Amino acid sequence: MTTRFNLTEEEIRSAIDEDASYDQKIPILQRRAEAEGEDAPKDPICVIVVGMAGSGKTTLMAQLQKSLGLKGRGEGGDGGVEDASHPNNQKDAHDTPPIVQTDKTEPRAGYAINLDPAAKYIPFQSSIDIRDTVDYLEVMRQHKLGPNGAILTCLNLFATKFDQVMGILEKRAFGNEEERKDFNSVHDDESKSGVSKTTDAKIANPSLDYILVDTPGQIEAFTWSASGSIVTSALATTFPTILAFVVDTPRCAASVHTFMSNMLYACSMLYRAKLPMVVVLNKTDVVGCEFVKEWMEDYESFQEALDDASSSGDGYSDEVAGGSGFYSSLTRSLSLVLDEFYNHLHKVGVSAATGDGIDEFWDVVQTAAAEYEEGYLEDLRNRVEEQKAKERAKKRVGARKLVRDLEEDGKL
């Protein structure tokens, strides 16, 4: 017996809308779908700065923001202007990292977010600051927590309101497009006529190029917590997002095992977030980064460095120094495993203190953002299609059960 279901046009349209709702739930896919056949909207690139404690993440954030402010887009809290209004940001002028003048003059605007609740002072202006929402010391006192537990709790509390943060970012990035067009049109007319009519008018914010996110020094509190995953996923599904993993180059020079530990952490973060990663070899004003790049590009070079560490000893036993024993064998095996992993990383040497290599960093960020389009975004589309297929399969199974039940009841 053949059973036919007559679907109305409204029911068919409703089923199509249900499929489309998956794309609407993911902002970046919705914008891409709406821009088909037209000029794609300009998306700001989100850079999440992560790294071990003491690697120089916050100082790098200050230098990155200053490099953007140097391009002429520092107004309205988006450039390199110091935030002296925040009580935790009072400091002496000599503490400010110097700005390095470059030949590049294209204007770029940045928006900074601070996610470190325990920072007493940050040397950059944060447009959104977790410290304005959650009191770290009060969390420690009320919940009787230690330093790391309080940081994790602060992040969890902030993550519950992160949808509001995303609303602010989307409005800043895309909400003023018409206002900017109107202002630019009027400004062009004034330039031609030589008469200014917008002296008292509110100048629209420039289009946003970058979103910079500073994370807590206790890296595990962000990378391995539920709140860290929520924040990362929210940013990655709204803007092209990359991870900037900051490495303390002088410490890697002092110990090959410190280098290996950093690379293992970078590997785990890459496969957890599935986002393009830029390895930022910081503090090149102290020690050059060429030896690290060589270790990552040449397996034999790293083996020679291990042999040198074994022969020198540096006060360690042979087993720890890298010559023999389980520890040495593990390090050599891991270096072989990670040899393929290094091919998927972008590397750049910078000095957060002097600003050297910052322009090269922005060039690498652009390359990594293109990789986001080809990798993460395509994977996101595939996951959405897979979810749609699962939902359709569930509906088919439900329909078959309904038909079988009706047949057993003699209603078909």
Tab-separated table of C-alpha atoms in Angstrom:
chain	number	residue	atom	x	y	z
A	1	MET	CA	0.000	0.000	0.000
A	2	THR	CA	1.467	3.338	-1.061
A	3	THR	CA	0.942	6.312	1.224
A	4	ARG	CA	1.251	9.800	-0.156
A	5	PHE	CA	1.559	12.959	1.859
A	6	ASN	CA	0.302	16.117	0.191
A	7	LEU	CA	2.436	19.040	1.356
A	8	THR	CA	1.230	22.581	0.938
A	9	GLU	CA	3.493	25.327	-0.415
A	10	GLU	CA	3.591	26.877	3.053
A	11	GLU	CA	4.827	23.612	4.612
A	12	ILE	CA	7.553	23.251	1.972
A	13	ARG	CA	8.639	26.846	2.530
A	14	SER	CA	8.733	26.225	6.282
A	15	ALA	CA	11.013	23.200	5.806
A	16	ILE	CA	13.355	25.280	3.641
A	17	ASP	CA	13.409	28.031	6.255
A	18	GLU	CA	14.381	25.484	8.908
A	19	ASP	CA	17.432	24.515	6.857
A	20	ALA	CA	18.320	28.167	6.327
A	21	SER	CA	18.031	28.867	10.055
A	22	TYR	CA	21.309	27.023	10.669
A	23	ASP	CA	23.178	29.585	8.557
A	24	GLN	CA	21.346	32.428	10.300
A	25	LYS	CA	22.579	31.177	13.659
A	26	ILE	CA	26.206	31.581	12.498
A	27	PRO	CA	26.858	35.263	11.732
A	28	ILE	CA	29.794	34.864	9.363
A	29	LEU	CA	27.938	32.286	7.215
A	30	GLN	CA	24.879	34.525	7.140
A	31	ARG	CA	26.957	37.487	5.922
A	32	ARG	CA	28.644	35.334	3.292
A	33	ALA	CA	25.259	34.070	2.057
A	34	GLU	CA	23.788	37.577	1.888
A	35	ALA	CA	26.837	38.843	-0.012
A	36	GLU	CA	26.569	36.287	-2.850
A	37	GLY	CA	26.648	38.119	-6.154
A	38	GLU	CA	27.677	41.346	-4.440
A	39	ASP	CA	30.825	42.774	-2.940
A	40	ALA	CA	31.552	40.804	0.234
A	41	PRO	CA	31.458	42.906	3.405
A	42	LYS	CA	34.776	43.758	4.953
A	43	ASP	CA	35.279	41.611	8.038
A	44	PRO	CA	37.724	42.689	10.745
A	45	ILE	CA	40.354	40.089	11.587
A	46	CYS	CA	40.261	38.910	15.204
A	47	VAL	CA	43.676	38.151	16.757
A	48	ILE	CA	43.547	36.183	20.029
A	49	VAL	CA	46.892	36.630	21.795
A	50	VAL	CA	47.828	33.606	23.912
A	51	GLY	CA	51.031	32.295	25.433
A	52	MET	CA	52.827	31.248	28.586
A	53	ALA	CA	53.031	33.608	31.567
A	54	GLY	CA	55.856	36.097	31.109
A	55	SER	CA	56.123	35.629	27.344
A	56	GLY	CA	55.164	39.280	26.724
A	57	LYS	CA	51.540	39.042	25.571
A	58	THR	CA	50.315	42.278	27.139
A	59	THR	CA	53.351	44.286	26.032
A	60	LEU	CA	52.862	42.912	22.522
A	61	MET	CA	49.200	43.991	22.647
A	62	ALA	CA	50.323	47.533	23.480
A	63	GLN	CA	52.795	47.577	20.596
A	64	LEU	CA	50.221	46.185	18.151
A	65	GLN	CA	47.679	48.803	19.165
A	66	LYS	CA	50.242	51.581	18.869
A	67	SER	CA	51.216	50.380	15.407
A	68	LEU	CA	47.570	50.658	14.358
A	69	GLY	CA	47.178	54.072	15.995
A	70	LEU	CA	50.266	55.241	14.116
A	71	LYS	CA	48.383	54.749	10.843
A	72	GLY	CA	45.991	57.584	11.681
A	73	ARG	CA	43.018	55.644	13.035
A	74	GLY	CA	43.501	56.228	16.757
A	75	GLU	CA	40.349	58.224	17.459
A	76	GLY	CA	37.441	57.016	19.481
A	77	GLY	CA	39.274	54.369	21.463
A	78	ASP	CA	40.301	52.293	18.452
A	79	GLY	CA	43.896	53.305	17.999
A	80	GLY	CA	46.960	53.588	20.151
A	81	VAL	CA	45.729	56.243	22.588
A	82	GLU	CA	46.507	55.448	26.208
A	83	ASP	CA	43.536	54.772	28.480
A	84	ALA	CA	44.428	56.940	31.448
A	85	SER	CA	40.871	56.954	32.716
A	86	HIS	CA	40.978	53.392	34.063
A	87	PRO	CA	42.217	53.431	37.694
A	88	ASN	CA	44.473	50.441	37.065
A	89	ASN	CA	46.216	52.074	34.120
A	90	GLN	CA	48.000	54.965	35.840
A	91	LYS	CA	51.703	54.835	35.033
A	92	ASP	CA	54.830	56.782	34.257
A	93	ALA	CA	55.547	57.896	30.713
A	94	HIS	CA	58.840	55.985	30.546
A	95	ASP	CA	56.948	52.682	30.940
A	96	THR	CA	55.325	53.036	27.513
A	97	PRO	CA	56.890	50.859	24.785
A	98	PRO	CA	58.322	53.093	22.047
A	99	ILE	CA	56.594	53.342	18.694
A	100	VAL	CA	58.693	52.442	15.694
A	101	GLN	CA	58.087	54.617	12.645
A	102	THR	CA	57.489	52.634	9.458
A	103	ASP	CA	57.086	53.495	5.799
A	104	LYS	CA	53.639	51.911	5.556
A	105	THR	CA	50.932	54.596	5.631
A	106	GLU	CA	47.687	52.754	4.943
A	107	PRO	CA	45.147	53.528	7.680
A	108	ARG	CA	44.084	50.650	9.916
A	109	ALA	CA	41.766	50.643	12.924
A	110	GLY	CA	41.938	48.259	15.867
A	111	TYR	CA	39.618	47.369	18.746
A	112	ALA	CA	41.174	45.948	21.912
A	113	ILE	CA	39.631	43.570	24.462
A	114	ASN	CA	41.228	42.653	27.789
A	115	LEU	CA	40.245	39.264	29.250
A	116	ASP	CA	42.770	39.209	32.104
A	117	PRO	CA	40.809	39.985	35.295
A	118	ALA	CA	43.898	39.850	37.538
A	119	ALA	CA	45.916	42.494	35.677
A	120	LYS	CA	46.682	45.459	37.909
A	121	TYR	CA	47.786	47.564	34.958
A	122	ILE	CA	47.656	47.130	31.195
A	123	PRO	CA	49.754	49.364	28.901
A	124	PHE	CA	47.101	49.625	26.189
A	125	GLN	CA	43.624	51.048	25.869
A	126	SER	CA	40.976	48.360	26.129
A	127	SER	CA	37.625	49.196	24.569
A	128	ILE	CA	36.101	46.231	26.442
A	129	ASP	CA	37.679	45.236	29.754
A	130	ILE	CA	36.672	42.266	31.904
A	131	ARG	CA	37.806	44.249	34.967
A	132	ASP	CA	34.907	46.661	34.434
A	133	THR	CA	32.466	43.756	34.791
A	134	VAL	CA	34.021	41.358	37.311
A	135	ASP	CA	36.038	42.245	40.424
A	136	TYR	CA	38.824	39.674	40.684
A	137	LEU	CA	39.657	40.327	44.355
A	138	GLU	CA	35.995	40.272	45.336
A	139	VAL	CA	35.553	36.913	43.595
A	140	MET	CA	38.507	35.537	45.564
A	141	ARG	CA	37.049	36.817	48.828
A	142	GLN	CA	33.434	35.762	48.316
A	143	HIS	CA	34.117	32.311	46.883
A	144	LYS	CA	37.265	31.647	48.964
A	145	LEU	CA	39.345	30.863	45.901
A	146	GLY	CA	43.018	30.967	45.065
A	147	PRO	CA	44.467	33.119	42.256
A	148	ASN	CA	43.947	30.637	39.415
A	149	GLY	CA	40.499	29.575	40.604
A	150	ALA	CA	39.430	33.221	40.794
A	151	ILE	CA	40.644	33.901	37.241
A	152	LEU	CA	38.711	30.888	35.972
A	153	THR	CA	35.570	31.965	37.846
A	154	CYS	CA	35.849	35.514	36.486
A	155	LEU	CA	36.092	34.156	32.944
A	156	ASN	CA	33.080	31.912	33.536
A	157	LEU	CA	31.023	34.849	34.821
A	158	PHE	CA	32.101	37.031	31.904
A	159	ALA	CA	31.308	34.268	29.393
A	160	THR	CA	27.663	34.272	30.522
A	161	LYS	CA	27.373	37.805	29.116
A	162	PHE	CA	29.623	37.369	26.100
A	163	ASP	CA	26.650	37.591	23.738
A	164	GLN	CA	26.478	41.269	24.718
A	165	VAL	CA	30.162	41.661	23.884
A	166	MET	CA	29.554	40.113	20.452
A	167	GLY	CA	26.661	42.518	19.925
A	168	ILE	CA	28.965	45.457	20.646
A	169	LEU	CA	31.648	44.116	18.298
A	170	GLU	CA	29.198	43.486	15.455
A	171	LYS	CA	27.671	46.927	15.850
A	172	ARG	CA	31.135	48.524	15.852
A	173	ALA	CA	32.267	46.497	12.855
A	174	PHE	CA	29.128	46.646	10.681
A	175	GLY	CA	26.538	48.910	12.309
A	176	ASN	CA	27.903	52.261	11.161
A	177	GLU	CA	28.337	51.397	7.482
A	178	GLU	CA	25.555	53.698	6.264
A	179	GLU	CA	26.697	56.473	8.616
A	180	ARG	CA	30.227	56.183	7.252
A	181	LYS	CA	28.968	56.305	3.650
A	182	ASP	CA	26.901	59.421	4.352
A	183	PHE	CA	29.792	61.128	6.114
A	184	ASN	CA	32.269	60.257	3.356
A	185	SER	CA	29.845	61.570	0.717
A	186	VAL	CA	29.460	64.888	2.529
A	187	HIS	CA	33.209	65.062	3.150
A	188	ASP	CA	33.915	64.542	-0.569
A	189	ASP	CA	31.487	67.337	-1.493
A	190	GLU	CA	33.168	69.680	0.985
A	191	SER	CA	36.582	68.837	-0.416
A	192	LYS	CA	35.457	69.765	-3.915
A	193	SER	CA	33.735	72.999	-2.869
A	194	GLY	CA	36.343	73.987	-0.297
A	195	VAL	CA	33.610	74.805	2.219
A	196	SER	CA	33.309	72.839	5.460
A	197	LYS	CA	29.801	72.134	6.731
A	198	THR	CA	30.538	69.315	9.171
A	199	THR	CA	32.568	71.162	11.774
A	200	ASP	CA	30.158	70.231	14.546
A	201	ALA	CA	29.028	66.943	13.039
A	202	LYS	CA	29.917	63.712	14.736
A	203	ILE	CA	32.513	61.967	12.597
A	204	ALA	CA	31.667	58.330	12.026
A	205	ASN	CA	34.078	55.728	13.313
A	206	PRO	CA	36.368	54.289	10.641
A	207	SER	CA	35.749	50.777	9.426
A	208	LEU	CA	37.250	48.200	11.754
A	209	ASP	CA	40.289	46.253	10.554
A	210	TYR	CA	41.411	44.270	13.599
A	211	ILE	CA	40.066	43.033	16.931
A	212	LEU	CA	42.841	42.329	19.433
A	213	VAL	CA	42.098	40.046	22.397
A	214	ASP	CA	44.490	39.781	25.348
A	215	THR	CA	44.117	36.624	27.458
A	216	PRO	CA	45.182	35.784	31.043
A	217	GLY	CA	48.806	34.969	31.781
A	218	GLN	CA	47.702	31.621	33.200
A	219	ILE	CA	47.241	30.139	29.749
A	220	GLU	CA	45.411	26.998	30.907
A	221	ALA	CA	42.675	29.130	32.526
A	222	PHE	CA	41.675	30.294	29.053
A	223	THR	CA	42.649	27.534	26.645
A	224	TRP	CA	41.355	24.556	28.650
A	225	SER	CA	38.234	26.052	30.224
A	226	ALA	CA	34.640	26.030	29.016
A	227	SER	CA	34.591	29.831	29.082
A	228	GLY	CA	37.678	29.976	26.860
A	229	SER	CA	36.008	27.669	24.336
A	230	ILE	CA	32.838	29.791	24.400
A	231	VAL	CA	34.771	33.009	23.781
A	232	THR	CA	36.924	31.482	21.025
A	233	SER	CA	33.969	29.856	19.237
A	234	ALA	CA	31.868	33.026	19.435
A	235	LEU	CA	34.635	35.100	17.862
A	236	ALA	CA	35.560	32.464	15.261
A	237	THR	CA	31.955	32.083	14.039
A	238	THR	CA	31.534	35.848	13.684
A	239	PHE	CA	34.879	37.135	12.381
A	240	PRO	CA	37.939	35.652	10.654
A	241	THR	CA	39.952	34.626	13.720
A	242	ILE	CA	43.535	33.529	14.277
A	243	LEU	CA	45.597	32.545	17.318
A	244	ALA	CA	48.838	34.414	18.018
A	245	PHE	CA	50.912	32.122	20.242
A	246	VAL	CA	53.637	34.218	21.909
A	247	VAL	CA	56.910	32.417	22.671
A	248	ASP	CA	59.633	33.662	25.025
A	249	THR	CA	62.623	33.343	22.657
A	250	PRO	CA	65.408	33.859	25.250
A	251	ARG	CA	64.047	31.019	27.386
A	252	CYS	CA	63.976	28.747	24.327
A	253	ALA	CA	67.610	29.673	23.695
A	254	ALA	CA	68.469	28.649	27.259
A	255	SER	CA	66.821	25.216	26.984
A	256	VAL	CA	65.734	23.069	24.067
A	257	HIS	CA	63.209	21.447	26.402
A	258	THR	CA	61.507	24.813	27.002
A	259	PHE	CA	61.186	25.153	23.239
A	260	MET	CA	59.678	21.671	22.991
A	261	SER	CA	57.219	22.441	25.811
A	262	ASN	CA	56.061	25.577	23.991
A	263	MET	CA	55.585	23.681	20.750
A	264	LEU	CA	53.565	20.944	22.475
A	265	TYR	CA	51.276	23.563	23.965
A	266	ALA	CA	50.933	25.277	20.585
A	267	CYS	CA	50.089	21.915	18.991
A	268	SER	CA	47.392	21.171	21.565
A	269	MET	CA	45.846	24.618	21.107
A	270	LEU	CA	45.873	24.322	17.333
A	271	TYR	CA	43.956	21.054	17.356
A	272	ARG	CA	41.590	22.202	20.088
A	273	ALA	CA	40.600	25.499	18.445
A	274	LYS	CA	41.126	24.385	14.805
A	275	LEU	CA	42.086	27.960	13.957
A	276	PRO	CA	45.114	29.215	12.006
A	277	MET	CA	48.047	29.903	14.317
A	278	VAL	CA	50.892	32.398	14.157
A	279	VAL	CA	53.876	31.577	16.374
A	280	VAL	CA	55.184	34.955	17.566
A	281	LEU	CA	58.830	34.636	18.594
A	282	ASN	CA	58.988	37.544	21.035
A	283	LYS	CA	61.914	39.419	22.648
A	284	THR	CA	64.113	39.372	19.562
A	285	ASP	CA	65.816	42.485	20.946
A	286	VAL	CA	67.400	40.159	23.548
A	287	VAL	CA	68.004	37.019	21.469
A	288	GLY	CA	67.514	36.553	17.738
A	289	CYS	CA	64.863	34.078	16.596
A	290	GLU	CA	66.646	32.535	13.616
A	291	PHE	CA	67.744	29.490	15.607
A	292	VAL	CA	64.121	28.719	16.547
A	293	LYS	CA	63.005	28.989	12.932
A	294	GLU	CA	65.852	26.675	11.960
A	295	TRP	CA	64.781	24.120	14.588
A	296	MET	CA	61.250	24.207	13.195
A	297	GLU	CA	62.321	23.902	9.576
A	298	ASP	CA	65.244	21.477	9.915
A	299	TYR	CA	64.822	18.309	12.001
A	300	GLU	CA	68.556	17.560	11.998
A	301	SER	CA	69.332	21.021	13.342
A	302	PHE	CA	67.201	20.385	16.421
A	303	GLN	CA	68.856	16.993	16.938
A	304	GLU	CA	72.238	18.701	16.902
A	305	ALA	CA	70.986	21.197	19.500
A	306	LEU	CA	69.894	18.266	21.676
A	307	ASP	CA	73.333	16.695	21.313
A	308	ASP	CA	74.985	19.982	22.291
A	309	ALA	CA	72.734	20.208	25.362
A	310	SER	CA	73.788	16.677	26.270
A	311	SER	CA	77.501	17.405	25.965
A	312	SER	CA	77.327	20.683	27.888
A	313	GLY	CA	75.034	19.342	30.615
A	314	ASP	CA	74.394	22.834	32.012
A	315	GLY	CA	74.208	21.433	35.518
A	316	TYR	CA	71.586	18.808	34.671
A	317	SER	CA	71.921	15.054	34.687
A	318	ASP	CA	72.427	13.306	31.342
A	319	GLU	CA	68.854	12.107	31.370
A	320	VAL	CA	67.402	15.600	31.793
A	321	ALA	CA	69.978	17.413	29.672
A	322	GLY	CA	69.033	15.416	26.606
A	323	GLY	CA	71.792	12.903	26.178
A	324	SER	CA	70.335	9.595	27.299
A	325	GLY	CA	67.452	8.072	29.158
A	326	PHE	CA	63.701	8.304	28.868
A	327	TYR	CA	63.514	12.110	28.859
A	328	SER	CA	65.940	12.421	25.961
A	329	SER	CA	64.209	9.676	24.007
A	330	LEU	CA	60.845	11.356	24.531
A	331	THR	CA	62.149	14.741	23.374
A	332	ARG	CA	63.691	13.266	20.229
A	333	SER	CA	60.518	11.314	19.423
A	334	LEU	CA	58.324	14.373	19.926
A	335	SER	CA	60.546	16.464	17.661
A	336	LEU	CA	60.024	13.889	14.918
A	337	VAL	CA	56.251	13.851	15.432
A	338	LEU	CA	56.021	17.660	15.465
A	339	ASP	CA	58.098	17.996	12.308
A	340	GLU	CA	54.916	17.731	10.219
A	341	PHE	CA	53.030	19.998	12.632
A	342	TYR	CA	55.499	22.844	12.025
A	343	ASN	CA	54.467	22.964	8.364
A	344	HIS	CA	51.032	24.254	9.382
A	345	LEU	CA	52.374	27.126	11.471
A	346	HIS	CA	53.190	30.693	10.512
A	347	LYS	CA	56.303	32.068	12.197
A	348	VAL	CA	57.386	35.650	12.808
A	349	GLY	CA	59.980	37.255	15.058
A	350	VAL	CA	59.037	40.458	16.903
A	351	SER	CA	60.153	42.605	19.791
A	352	ALA	CA	57.267	43.859	21.879
A	353	ALA	CA	59.659	46.254	23.628
A	354	THR	CA	61.079	47.999	20.541
A	355	GLY	CA	58.433	47.244	17.900
A	356	ASP	CA	60.769	45.444	15.531
A	357	GLY	CA	58.950	42.967	13.261
A	358	ILE	CA	55.450	44.377	13.877
A	359	ASP	CA	54.830	45.146	10.198
A	360	GLU	CA	55.924	41.627	9.271
A	361	PHE	CA	53.518	40.340	11.929
A	362	TRP	CA	50.569	42.106	10.250
A	363	ASP	CA	51.580	40.618	6.886
A	364	VAL	CA	51.610	37.120	8.404
A	365	VAL	CA	48.213	37.795	10.015
A	366	GLN	CA	46.763	38.529	6.577
A	367	THR	CA	48.143	35.224	5.281
A	368	ALA	CA	46.684	33.348	8.258
A	369	ALA	CA	43.308	35.057	7.719
A	370	ALA	CA	43.246	33.727	4.160
A	371	GLU	CA	43.929	30.275	5.610
A	372	TYR	CA	40.905	30.766	7.897
A	373	GLU	CA	38.705	31.245	4.817
A	374	GLU	CA	40.036	28.108	3.176
A	375	GLY	CA	40.209	25.920	6.274
A	376	TYR	CA	38.080	26.804	9.291
A	377	LEU	CA	35.244	28.417	7.329
A	378	GLU	CA	34.941	25.472	4.932
A	379	ASP	CA	34.993	23.070	7.877
A	380	LEU	CA	32.273	25.165	9.516
A	381	ARG	CA	30.111	24.920	6.392
A	382	ASN	CA	30.650	21.155	6.293
A	383	ARG	CA	29.625	20.837	9.925
A	384	VAL	CA	26.466	22.839	9.252
A	385	GLU	CA	25.586	20.644	6.265
A	386	GLU	CA	26.231	17.543	8.350
A	387	GLN	CA	23.901	18.841	11.052
A	388	LYS	CA	21.229	19.591	8.452
A	389	ALA	CA	21.552	16.050	7.079
A	390	LYS	CA	21.162	14.599	10.580
A	391	GLU	CA	18.023	16.661	11.184
A	392	ARG	CA	16.525	15.564	7.851
A	393	ALA	CA	17.332	11.933	8.668
A	394	LYS	CA	15.584	12.286	12.031
A	395	LYS	CA	12.498	13.694	10.315
A	396	ARG	CA	12.438	10.818	7.809
A	397	VAL	CA	12.713	8.266	10.604
A	398	GLY	CA	9.903	10.021	12.483
A	399	ALA	CA	7.700	10.024	9.383
A	400	ARG	CA	8.274	6.287	8.838
A	401	LYS	CA	7.375	5.554	12.459
A	402	LEU	CA	4.222	7.630	12.095
A	403	VAL	CA	3.174	5.720	8.950
A	404	ARG	CA	3.882	2.373	10.621
A	405	ASP	CA	1.869	3.317	13.696
A	406	LEU	CA	-1.063	4.511	11.586
A	407	GLU	CA	-0.999	1.291	9.554
A	408	GLU	CA	-1.040	-0.814	12.735
A	409	ASP	CA	-4.048	1.152	13.982
A	410	GLY	CA	-5.802	0.574	10.672
A	411	LYS	CA	-6.032	4.275	9.890
A	412	LEU	CA	-4.142	3.967	6.608
